[in-house]
PDB file of N, CA and C in Angstrom:
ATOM      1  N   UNK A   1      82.275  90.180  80.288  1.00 60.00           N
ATOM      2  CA  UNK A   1      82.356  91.302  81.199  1.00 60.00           C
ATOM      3  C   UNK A   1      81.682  90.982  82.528  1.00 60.00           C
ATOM      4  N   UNK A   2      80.398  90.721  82.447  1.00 73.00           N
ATOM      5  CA  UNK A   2      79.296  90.685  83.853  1.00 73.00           C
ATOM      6  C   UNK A   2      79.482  89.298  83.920  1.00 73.00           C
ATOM      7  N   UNK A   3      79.631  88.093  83.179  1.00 79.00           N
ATOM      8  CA  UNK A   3      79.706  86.875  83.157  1.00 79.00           C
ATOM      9  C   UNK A   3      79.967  86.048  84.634  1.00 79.00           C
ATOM     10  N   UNK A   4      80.973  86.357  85.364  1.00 78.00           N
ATOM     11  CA  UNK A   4      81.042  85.740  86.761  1.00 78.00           C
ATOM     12  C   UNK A   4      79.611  86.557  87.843  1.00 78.00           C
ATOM     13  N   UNK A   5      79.307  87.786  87.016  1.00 81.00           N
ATOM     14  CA  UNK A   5      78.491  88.115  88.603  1.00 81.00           C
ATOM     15  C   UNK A   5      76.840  87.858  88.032  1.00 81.00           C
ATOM     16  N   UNK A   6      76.884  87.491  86.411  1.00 84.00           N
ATOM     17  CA  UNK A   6      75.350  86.828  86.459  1.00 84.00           C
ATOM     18  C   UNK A   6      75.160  85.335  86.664  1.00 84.00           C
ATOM     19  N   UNK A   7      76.364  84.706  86.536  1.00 84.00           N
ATOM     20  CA  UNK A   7      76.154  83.108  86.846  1.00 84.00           C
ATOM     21  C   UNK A   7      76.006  83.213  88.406  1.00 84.00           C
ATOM     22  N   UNK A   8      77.189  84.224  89.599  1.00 85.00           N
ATOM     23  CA  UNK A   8      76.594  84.229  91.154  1.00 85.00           C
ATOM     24  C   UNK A   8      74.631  84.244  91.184  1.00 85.00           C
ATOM     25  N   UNK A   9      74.923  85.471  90.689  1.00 86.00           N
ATOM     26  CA  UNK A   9      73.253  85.628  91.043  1.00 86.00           C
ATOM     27  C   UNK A   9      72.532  84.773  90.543  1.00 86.00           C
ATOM     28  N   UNK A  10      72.599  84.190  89.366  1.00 88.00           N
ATOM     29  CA  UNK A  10      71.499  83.442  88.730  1.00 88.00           C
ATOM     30  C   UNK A  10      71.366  82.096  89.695  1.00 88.00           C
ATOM     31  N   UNK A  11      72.588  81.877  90.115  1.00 86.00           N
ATOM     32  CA  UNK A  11      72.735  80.525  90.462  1.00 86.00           C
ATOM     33  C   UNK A  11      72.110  80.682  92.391  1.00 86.00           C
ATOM     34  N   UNK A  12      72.551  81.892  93.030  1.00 85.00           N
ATOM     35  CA  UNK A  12      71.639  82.457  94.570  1.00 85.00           C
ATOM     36  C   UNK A  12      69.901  82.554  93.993  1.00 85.00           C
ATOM     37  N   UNK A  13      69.453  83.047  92.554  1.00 87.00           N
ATOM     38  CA  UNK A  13      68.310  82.907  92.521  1.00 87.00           C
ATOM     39  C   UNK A  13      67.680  81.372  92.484  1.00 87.00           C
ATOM     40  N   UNK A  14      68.571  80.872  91.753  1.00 88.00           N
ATOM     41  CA  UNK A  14      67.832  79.148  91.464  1.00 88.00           C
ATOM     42  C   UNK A  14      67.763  78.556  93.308  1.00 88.00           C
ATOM     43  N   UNK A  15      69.402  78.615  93.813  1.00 86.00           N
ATOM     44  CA  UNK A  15      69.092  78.267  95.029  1.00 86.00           C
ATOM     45  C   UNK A  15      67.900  78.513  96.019  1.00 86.00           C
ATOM     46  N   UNK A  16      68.103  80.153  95.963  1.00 84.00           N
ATOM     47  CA  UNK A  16      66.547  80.850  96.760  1.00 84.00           C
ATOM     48  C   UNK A  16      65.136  80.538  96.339  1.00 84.00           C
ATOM     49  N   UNK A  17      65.002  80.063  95.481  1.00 87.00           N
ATOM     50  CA  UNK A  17      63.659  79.904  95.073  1.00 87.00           C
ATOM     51  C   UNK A  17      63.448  78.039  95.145  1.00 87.00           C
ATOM     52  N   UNK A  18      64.120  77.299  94.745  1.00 88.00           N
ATOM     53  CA  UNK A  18      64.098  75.627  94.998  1.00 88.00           C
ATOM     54  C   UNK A  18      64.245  75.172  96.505  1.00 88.00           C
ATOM     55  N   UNK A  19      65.447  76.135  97.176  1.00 87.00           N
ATOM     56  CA  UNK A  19      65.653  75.219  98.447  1.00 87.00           C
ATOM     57  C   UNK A  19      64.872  76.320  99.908  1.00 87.00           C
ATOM     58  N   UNK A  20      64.921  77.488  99.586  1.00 83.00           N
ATOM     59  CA  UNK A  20      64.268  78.241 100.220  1.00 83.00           C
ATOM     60  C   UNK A  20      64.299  78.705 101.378  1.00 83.00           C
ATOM     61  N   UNK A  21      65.679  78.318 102.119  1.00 85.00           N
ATOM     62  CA  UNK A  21      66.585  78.203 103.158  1.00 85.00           C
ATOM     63  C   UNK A  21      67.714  78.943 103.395  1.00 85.00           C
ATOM     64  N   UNK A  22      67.903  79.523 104.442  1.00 86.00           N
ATOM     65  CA  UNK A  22      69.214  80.270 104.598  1.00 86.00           C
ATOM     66  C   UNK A  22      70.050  79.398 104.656  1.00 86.00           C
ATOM     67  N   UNK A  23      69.659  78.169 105.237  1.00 87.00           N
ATOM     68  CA  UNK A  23      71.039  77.271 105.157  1.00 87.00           C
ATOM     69  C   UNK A  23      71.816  77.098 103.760  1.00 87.00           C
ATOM     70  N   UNK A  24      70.863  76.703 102.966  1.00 87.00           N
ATOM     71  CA  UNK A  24      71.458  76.263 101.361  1.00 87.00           C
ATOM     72  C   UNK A  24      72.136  77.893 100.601  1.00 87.00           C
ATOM     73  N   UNK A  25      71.534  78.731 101.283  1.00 88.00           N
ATOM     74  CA  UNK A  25      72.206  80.092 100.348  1.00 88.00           C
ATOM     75  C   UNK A  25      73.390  80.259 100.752  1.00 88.00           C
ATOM     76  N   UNK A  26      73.666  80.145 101.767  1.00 91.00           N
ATOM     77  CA  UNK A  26      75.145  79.664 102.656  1.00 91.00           C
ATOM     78  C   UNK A  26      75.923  78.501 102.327  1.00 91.00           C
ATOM     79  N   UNK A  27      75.395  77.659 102.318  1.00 91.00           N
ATOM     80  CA  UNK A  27      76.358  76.614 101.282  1.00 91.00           C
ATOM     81  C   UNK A  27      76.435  77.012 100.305  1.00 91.00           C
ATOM     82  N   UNK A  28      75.674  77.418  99.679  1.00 90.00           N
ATOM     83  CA  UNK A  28      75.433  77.902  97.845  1.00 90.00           C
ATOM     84  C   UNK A  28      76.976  79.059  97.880  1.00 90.00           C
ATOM     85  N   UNK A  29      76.994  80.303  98.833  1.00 91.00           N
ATOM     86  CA  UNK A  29      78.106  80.694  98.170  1.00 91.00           C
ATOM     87  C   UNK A  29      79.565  80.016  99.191  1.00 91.00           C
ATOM     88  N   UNK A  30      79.430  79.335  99.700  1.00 93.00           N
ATOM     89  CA  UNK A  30      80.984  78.656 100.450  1.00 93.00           C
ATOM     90  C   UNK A  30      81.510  77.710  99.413  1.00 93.00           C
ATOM     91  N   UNK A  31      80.141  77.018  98.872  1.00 92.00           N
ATOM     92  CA  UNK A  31      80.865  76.101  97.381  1.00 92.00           C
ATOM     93  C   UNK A  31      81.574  77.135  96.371  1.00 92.00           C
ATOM     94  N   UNK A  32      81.018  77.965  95.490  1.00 91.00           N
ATOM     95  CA  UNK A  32      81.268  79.412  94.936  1.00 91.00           C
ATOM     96  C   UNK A  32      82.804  79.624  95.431  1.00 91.00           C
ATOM     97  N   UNK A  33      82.967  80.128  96.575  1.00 92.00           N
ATOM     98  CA  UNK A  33      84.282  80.464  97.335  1.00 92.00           C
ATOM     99  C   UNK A  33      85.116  79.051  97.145  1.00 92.00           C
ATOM    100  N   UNK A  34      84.842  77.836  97.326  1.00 94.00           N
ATOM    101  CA  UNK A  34      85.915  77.047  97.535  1.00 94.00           C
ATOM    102  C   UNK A  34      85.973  76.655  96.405  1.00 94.00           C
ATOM    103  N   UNK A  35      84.999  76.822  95.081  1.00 92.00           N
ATOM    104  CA  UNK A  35      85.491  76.249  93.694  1.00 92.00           C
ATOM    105  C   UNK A  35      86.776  77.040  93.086  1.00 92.00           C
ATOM    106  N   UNK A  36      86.018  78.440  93.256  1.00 90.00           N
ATOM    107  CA  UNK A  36      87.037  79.374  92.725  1.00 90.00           C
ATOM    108  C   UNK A  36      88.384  79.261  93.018  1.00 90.00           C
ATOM    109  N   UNK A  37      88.358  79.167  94.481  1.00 92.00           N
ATOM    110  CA  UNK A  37      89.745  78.788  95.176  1.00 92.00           C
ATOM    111  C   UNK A  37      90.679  77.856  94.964  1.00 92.00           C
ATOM    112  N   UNK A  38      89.842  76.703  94.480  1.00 92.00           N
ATOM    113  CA  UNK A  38      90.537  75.620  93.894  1.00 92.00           C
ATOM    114  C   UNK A  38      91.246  75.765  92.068  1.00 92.00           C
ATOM    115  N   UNK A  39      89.691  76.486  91.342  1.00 89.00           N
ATOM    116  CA  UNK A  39      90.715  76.898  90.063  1.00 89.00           C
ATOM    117  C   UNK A  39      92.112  77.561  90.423  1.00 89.00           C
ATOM    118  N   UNK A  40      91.827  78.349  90.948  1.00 90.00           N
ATOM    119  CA  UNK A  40      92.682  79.729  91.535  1.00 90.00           C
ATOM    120  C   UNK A  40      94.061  78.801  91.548  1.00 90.00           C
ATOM    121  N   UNK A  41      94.277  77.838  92.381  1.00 92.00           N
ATOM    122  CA  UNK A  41      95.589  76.974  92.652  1.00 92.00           C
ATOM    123  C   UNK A  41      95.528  76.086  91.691  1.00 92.00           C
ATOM    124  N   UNK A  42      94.856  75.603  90.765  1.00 90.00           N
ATOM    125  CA  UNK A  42      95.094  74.976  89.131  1.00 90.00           C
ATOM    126  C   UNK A  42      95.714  76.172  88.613  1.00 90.00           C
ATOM    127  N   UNK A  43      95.259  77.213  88.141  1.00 89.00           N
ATOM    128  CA  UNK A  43      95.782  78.096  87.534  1.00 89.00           C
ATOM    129  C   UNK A  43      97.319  78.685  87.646  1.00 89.00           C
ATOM    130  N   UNK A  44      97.634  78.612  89.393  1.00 88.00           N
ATOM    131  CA  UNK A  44      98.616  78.864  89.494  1.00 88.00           C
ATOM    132  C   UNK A  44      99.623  78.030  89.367  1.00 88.00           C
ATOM    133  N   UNK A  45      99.684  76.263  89.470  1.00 89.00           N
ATOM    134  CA  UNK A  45     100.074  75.712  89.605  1.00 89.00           C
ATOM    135  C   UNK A  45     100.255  74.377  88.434  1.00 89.00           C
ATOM    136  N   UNK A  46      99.406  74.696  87.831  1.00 85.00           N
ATOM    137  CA  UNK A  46      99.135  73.801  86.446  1.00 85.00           C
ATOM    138  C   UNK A  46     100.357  73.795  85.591  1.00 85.00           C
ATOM    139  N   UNK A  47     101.223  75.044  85.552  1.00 81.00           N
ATOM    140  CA  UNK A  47     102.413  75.046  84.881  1.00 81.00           C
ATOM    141  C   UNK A  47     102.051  74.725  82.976  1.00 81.00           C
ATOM    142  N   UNK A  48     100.870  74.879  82.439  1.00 86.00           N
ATOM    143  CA  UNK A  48     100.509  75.109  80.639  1.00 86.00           C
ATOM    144  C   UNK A  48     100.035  76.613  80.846  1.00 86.00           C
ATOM    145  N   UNK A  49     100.950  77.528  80.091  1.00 86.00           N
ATOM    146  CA  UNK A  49     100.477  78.520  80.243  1.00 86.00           C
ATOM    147  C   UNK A  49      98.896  79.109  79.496  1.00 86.00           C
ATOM    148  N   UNK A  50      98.578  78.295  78.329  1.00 87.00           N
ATOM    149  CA  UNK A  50      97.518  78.202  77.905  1.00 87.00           C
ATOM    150  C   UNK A  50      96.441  77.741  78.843  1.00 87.00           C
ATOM    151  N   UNK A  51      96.542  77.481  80.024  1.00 86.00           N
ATOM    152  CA  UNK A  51      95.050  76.529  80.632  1.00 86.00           C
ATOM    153  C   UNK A  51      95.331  77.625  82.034  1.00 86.00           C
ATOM    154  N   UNK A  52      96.367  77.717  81.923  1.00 87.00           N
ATOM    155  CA  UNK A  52      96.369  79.618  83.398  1.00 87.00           C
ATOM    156  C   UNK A  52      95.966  80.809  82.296  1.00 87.00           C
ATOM    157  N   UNK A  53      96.290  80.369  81.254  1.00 89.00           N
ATOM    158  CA  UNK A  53      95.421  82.084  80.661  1.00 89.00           C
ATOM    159  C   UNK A  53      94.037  81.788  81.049  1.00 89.00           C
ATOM    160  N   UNK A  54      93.501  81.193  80.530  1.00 85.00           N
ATOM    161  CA  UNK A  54      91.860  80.301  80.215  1.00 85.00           C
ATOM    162  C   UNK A  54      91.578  80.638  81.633  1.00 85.00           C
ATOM    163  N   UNK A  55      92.086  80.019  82.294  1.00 85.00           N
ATOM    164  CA  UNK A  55      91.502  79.933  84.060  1.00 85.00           C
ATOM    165  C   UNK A  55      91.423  81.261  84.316  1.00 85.00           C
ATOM    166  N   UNK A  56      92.716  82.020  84.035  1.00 83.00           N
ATOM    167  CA  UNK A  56      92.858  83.557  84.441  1.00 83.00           C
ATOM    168  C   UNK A  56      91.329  84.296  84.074  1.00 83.00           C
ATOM    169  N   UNK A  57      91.744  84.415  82.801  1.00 83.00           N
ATOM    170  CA  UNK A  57      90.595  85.036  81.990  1.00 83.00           C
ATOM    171  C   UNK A  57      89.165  84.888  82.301  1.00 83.00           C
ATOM    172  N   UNK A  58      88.813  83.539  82.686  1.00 84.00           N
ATOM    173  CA  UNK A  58      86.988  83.355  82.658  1.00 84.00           C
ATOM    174  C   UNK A  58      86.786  83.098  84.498  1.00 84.00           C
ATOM    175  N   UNK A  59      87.819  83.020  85.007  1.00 86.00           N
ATOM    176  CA  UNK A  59      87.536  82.613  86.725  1.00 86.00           C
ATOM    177  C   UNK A  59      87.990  83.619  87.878  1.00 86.00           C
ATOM    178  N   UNK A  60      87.578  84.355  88.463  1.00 87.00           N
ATOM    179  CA  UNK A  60      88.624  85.367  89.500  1.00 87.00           C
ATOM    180  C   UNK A  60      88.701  84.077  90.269  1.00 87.00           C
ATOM    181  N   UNK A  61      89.893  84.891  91.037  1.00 88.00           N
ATOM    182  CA  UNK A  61      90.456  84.231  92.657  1.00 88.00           C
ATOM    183  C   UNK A  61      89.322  84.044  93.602  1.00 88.00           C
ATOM    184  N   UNK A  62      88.620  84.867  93.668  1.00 89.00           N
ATOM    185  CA  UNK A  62      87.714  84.588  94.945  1.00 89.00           C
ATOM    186  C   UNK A  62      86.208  85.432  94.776  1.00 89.00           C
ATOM    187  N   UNK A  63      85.590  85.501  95.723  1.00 90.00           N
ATOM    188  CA  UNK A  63      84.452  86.054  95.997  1.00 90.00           C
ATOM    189  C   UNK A  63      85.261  87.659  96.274  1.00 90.00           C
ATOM    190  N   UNK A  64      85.736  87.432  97.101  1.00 90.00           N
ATOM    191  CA  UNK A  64      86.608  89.099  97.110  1.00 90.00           C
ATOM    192  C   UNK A  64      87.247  89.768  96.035  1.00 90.00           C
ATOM    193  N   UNK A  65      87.649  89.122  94.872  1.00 88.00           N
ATOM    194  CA  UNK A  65      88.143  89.749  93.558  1.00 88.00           C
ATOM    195  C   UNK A  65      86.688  89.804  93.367  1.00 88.00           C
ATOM    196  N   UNK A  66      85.491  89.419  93.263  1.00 88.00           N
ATOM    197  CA  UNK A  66      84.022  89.617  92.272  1.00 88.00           C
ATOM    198  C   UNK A  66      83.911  90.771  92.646  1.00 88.00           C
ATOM    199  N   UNK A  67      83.946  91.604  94.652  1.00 89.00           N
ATOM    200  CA  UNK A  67      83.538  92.278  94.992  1.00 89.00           C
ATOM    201  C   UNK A  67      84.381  93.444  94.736  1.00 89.00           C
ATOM    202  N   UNK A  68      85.496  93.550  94.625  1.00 87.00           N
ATOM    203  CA  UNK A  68      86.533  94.295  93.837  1.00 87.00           C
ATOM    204  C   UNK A  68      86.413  94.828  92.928  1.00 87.00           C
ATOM    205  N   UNK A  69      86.141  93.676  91.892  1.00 86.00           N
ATOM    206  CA  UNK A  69      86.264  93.941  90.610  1.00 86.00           C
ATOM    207  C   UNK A  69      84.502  94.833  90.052  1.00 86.00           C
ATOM    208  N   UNK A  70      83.632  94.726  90.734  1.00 86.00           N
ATOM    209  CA  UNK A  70      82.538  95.566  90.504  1.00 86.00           C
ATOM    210  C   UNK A  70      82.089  97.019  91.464  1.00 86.00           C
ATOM    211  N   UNK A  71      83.116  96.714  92.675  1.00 87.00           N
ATOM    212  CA  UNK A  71      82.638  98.005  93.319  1.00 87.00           C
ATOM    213  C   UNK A  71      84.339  98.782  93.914  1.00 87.00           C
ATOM    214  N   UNK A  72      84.800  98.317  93.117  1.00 82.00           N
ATOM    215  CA  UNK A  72      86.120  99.368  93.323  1.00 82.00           C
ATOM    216  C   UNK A  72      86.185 101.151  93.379  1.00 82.00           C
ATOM    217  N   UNK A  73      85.020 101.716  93.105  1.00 83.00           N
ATOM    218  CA  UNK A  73      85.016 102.972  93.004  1.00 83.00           C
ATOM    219  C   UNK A  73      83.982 102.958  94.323  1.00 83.00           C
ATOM    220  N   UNK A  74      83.917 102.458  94.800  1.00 85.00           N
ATOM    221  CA  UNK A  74      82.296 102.584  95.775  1.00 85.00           C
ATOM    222  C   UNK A  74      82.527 102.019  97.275  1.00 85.00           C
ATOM    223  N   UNK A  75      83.914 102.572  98.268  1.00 86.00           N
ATOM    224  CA  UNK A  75      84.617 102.052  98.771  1.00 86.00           C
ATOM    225  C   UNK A  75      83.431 101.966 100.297  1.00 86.00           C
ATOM    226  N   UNK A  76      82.562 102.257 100.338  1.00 90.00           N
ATOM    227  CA  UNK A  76      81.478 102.047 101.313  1.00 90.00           C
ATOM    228  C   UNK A  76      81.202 100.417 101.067  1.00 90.00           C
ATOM    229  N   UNK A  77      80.464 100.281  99.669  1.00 89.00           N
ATOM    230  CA  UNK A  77      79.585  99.618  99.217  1.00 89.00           C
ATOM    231  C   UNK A  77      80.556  98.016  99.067  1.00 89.00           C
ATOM    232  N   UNK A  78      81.650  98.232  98.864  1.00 89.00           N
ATOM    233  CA  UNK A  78      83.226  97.344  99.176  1.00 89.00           C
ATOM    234  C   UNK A  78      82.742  97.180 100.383  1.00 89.00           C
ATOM    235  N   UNK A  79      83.165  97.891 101.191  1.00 91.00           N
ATOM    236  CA  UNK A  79      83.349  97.217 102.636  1.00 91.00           C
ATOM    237  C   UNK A  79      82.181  96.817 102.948  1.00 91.00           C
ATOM    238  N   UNK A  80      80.851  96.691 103.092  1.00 92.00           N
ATOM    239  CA  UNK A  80      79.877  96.127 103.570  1.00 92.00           C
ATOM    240  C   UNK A  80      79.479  94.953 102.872  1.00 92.00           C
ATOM    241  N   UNK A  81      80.294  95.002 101.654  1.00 91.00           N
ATOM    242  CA  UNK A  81      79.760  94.001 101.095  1.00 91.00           C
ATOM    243  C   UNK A  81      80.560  92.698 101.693  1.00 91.00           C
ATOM    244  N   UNK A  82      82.098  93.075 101.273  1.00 92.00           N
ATOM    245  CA  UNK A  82      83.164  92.343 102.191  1.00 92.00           C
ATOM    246  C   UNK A  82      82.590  91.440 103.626  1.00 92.00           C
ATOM    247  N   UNK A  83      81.951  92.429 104.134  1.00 95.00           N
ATOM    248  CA  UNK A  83      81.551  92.055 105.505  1.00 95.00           C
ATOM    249  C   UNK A  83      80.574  91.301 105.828  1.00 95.00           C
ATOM    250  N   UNK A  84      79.481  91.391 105.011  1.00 93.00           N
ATOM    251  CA  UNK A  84      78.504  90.766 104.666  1.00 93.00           C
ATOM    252  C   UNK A  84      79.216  89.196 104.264  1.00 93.00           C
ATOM    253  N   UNK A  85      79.887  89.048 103.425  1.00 93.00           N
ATOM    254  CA  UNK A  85      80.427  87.980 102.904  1.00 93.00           C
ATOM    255  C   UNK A  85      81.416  87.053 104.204  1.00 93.00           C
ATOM    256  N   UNK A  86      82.316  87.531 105.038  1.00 95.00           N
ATOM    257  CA  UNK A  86      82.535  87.166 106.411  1.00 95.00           C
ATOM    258  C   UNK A  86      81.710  86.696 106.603  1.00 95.00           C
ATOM    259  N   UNK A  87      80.532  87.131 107.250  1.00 95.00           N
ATOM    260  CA  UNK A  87      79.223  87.031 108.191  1.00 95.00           C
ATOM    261  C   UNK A  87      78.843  85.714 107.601  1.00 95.00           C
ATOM    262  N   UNK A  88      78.591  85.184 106.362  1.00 93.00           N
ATOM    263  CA  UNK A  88      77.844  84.680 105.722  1.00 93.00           C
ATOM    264  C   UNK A  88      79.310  83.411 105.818  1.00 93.00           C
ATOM    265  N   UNK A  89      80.345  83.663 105.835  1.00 94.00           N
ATOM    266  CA  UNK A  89      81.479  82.334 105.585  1.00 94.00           C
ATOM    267  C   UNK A  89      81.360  82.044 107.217  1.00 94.00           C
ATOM    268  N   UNK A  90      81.632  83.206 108.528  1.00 95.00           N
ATOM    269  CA  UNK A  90      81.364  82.500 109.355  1.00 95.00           C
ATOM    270  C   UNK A  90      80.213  81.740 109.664  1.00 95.00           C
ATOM    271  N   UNK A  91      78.886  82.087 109.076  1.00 95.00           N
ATOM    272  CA  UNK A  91      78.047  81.087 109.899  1.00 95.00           C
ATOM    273  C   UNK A  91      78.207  79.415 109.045  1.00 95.00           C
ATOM    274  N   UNK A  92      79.002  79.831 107.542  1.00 94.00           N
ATOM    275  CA  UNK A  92      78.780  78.507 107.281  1.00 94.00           C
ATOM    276  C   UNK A  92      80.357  77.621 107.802  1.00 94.00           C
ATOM    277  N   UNK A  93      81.150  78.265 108.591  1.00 95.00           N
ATOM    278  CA  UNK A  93      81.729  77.328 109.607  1.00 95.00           C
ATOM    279  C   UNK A  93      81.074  77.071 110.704  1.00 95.00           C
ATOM    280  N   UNK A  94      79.802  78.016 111.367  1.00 94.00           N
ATOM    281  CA  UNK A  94      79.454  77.297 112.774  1.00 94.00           C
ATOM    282  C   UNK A  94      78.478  75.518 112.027  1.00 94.00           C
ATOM    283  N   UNK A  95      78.293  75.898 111.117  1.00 92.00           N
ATOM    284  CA  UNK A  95      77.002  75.093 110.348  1.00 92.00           C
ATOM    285  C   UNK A  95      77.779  73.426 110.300  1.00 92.00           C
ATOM    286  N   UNK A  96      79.306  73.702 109.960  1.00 92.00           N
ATOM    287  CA  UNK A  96      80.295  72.613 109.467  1.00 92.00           C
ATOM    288  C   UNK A  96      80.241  72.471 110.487  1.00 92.00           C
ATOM    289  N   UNK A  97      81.030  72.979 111.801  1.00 91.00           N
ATOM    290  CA  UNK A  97      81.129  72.765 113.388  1.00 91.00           C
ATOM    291  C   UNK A  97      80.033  71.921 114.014  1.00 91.00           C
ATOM    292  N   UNK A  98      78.944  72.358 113.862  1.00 91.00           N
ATOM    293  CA  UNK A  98      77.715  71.744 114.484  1.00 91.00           C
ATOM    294  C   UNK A  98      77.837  70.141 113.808  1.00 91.00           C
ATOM    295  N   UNK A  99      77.686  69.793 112.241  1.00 88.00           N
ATOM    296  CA  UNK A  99      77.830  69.045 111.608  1.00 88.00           C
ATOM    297  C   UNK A  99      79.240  67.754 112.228  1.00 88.00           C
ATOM    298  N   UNK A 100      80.112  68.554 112.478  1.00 89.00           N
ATOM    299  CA  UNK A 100      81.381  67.787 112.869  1.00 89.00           C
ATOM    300  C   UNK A 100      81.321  67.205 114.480  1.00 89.00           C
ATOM    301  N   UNK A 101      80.745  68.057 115.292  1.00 89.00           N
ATOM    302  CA  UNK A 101      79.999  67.865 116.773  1.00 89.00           C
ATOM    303  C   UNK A 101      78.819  66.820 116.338  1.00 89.00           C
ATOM    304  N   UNK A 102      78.390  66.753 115.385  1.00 87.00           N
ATOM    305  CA  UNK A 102      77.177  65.670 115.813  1.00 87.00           C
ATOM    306  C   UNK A 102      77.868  64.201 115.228  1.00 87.00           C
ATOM    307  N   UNK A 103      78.763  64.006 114.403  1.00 79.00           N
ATOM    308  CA  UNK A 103      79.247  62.875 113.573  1.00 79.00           C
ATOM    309  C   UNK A 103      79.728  62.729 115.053  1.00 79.00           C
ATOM    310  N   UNK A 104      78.726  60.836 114.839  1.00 68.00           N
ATOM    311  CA  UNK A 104      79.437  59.600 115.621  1.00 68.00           C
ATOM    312  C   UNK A 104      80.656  59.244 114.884  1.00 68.00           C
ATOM    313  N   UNK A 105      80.691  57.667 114.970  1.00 60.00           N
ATOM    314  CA  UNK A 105      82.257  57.126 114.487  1.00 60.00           C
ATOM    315  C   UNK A 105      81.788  57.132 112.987  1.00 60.00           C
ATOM    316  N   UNK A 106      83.262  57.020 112.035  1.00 55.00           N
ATOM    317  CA  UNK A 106      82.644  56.951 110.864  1.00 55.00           C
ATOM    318  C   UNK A 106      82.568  55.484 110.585  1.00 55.00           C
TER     319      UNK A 106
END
């Protein structure tokens, strides 16, 4: 039931407390977002319908199905959260940007 939103948190607490950085809590959920994203297109695309149930069943699509799927009655608490989550994907593109601006040759 709670299974995807206590592994988020557990895994923002381990981050917050070891690395102690806004930077890493920001990577911490853009990895989150791009793993999911990637099951997400196994699942759809894997073509065994047994390994798209499995995926279906234990993985949502995104950070936006987590926020969905727990605050669907709470259409305030949706949208800020939503937004919050933007805020937090854009800065970890200015973060990549900066990163891509400083790489010399490879």
């Amino acid at each position: 039931m709670y299974i995807d939103l206590l592994v988020i948190i557990i895994g923002l607490i381990v981050v917050v407390m070891f690395f102690k950085k806004f930077s890493s809590f920001v990577f911490f959920m853009a990895i989150v977002e791009i793993f999911l994203r990637i099951v997400a297109f196994v699942k759809s695309n894997i073509g065994l319908k047994d390994v798209s149930y499995i995926l279906g069943k234990y993985f949502p699509e995104n950070i936006f199905a987590i926020i969905d799927k727990y605050t669907y009655k709470m259409d305030t608490v949706n949208t800020v959260l939503k937004w919050c989550f933007v805020f937090i994907m854009t800065i970890f593109l200015s973060y990549i940007i900066k990163i891509f601006l400083k790489k010399k040759k490879i």
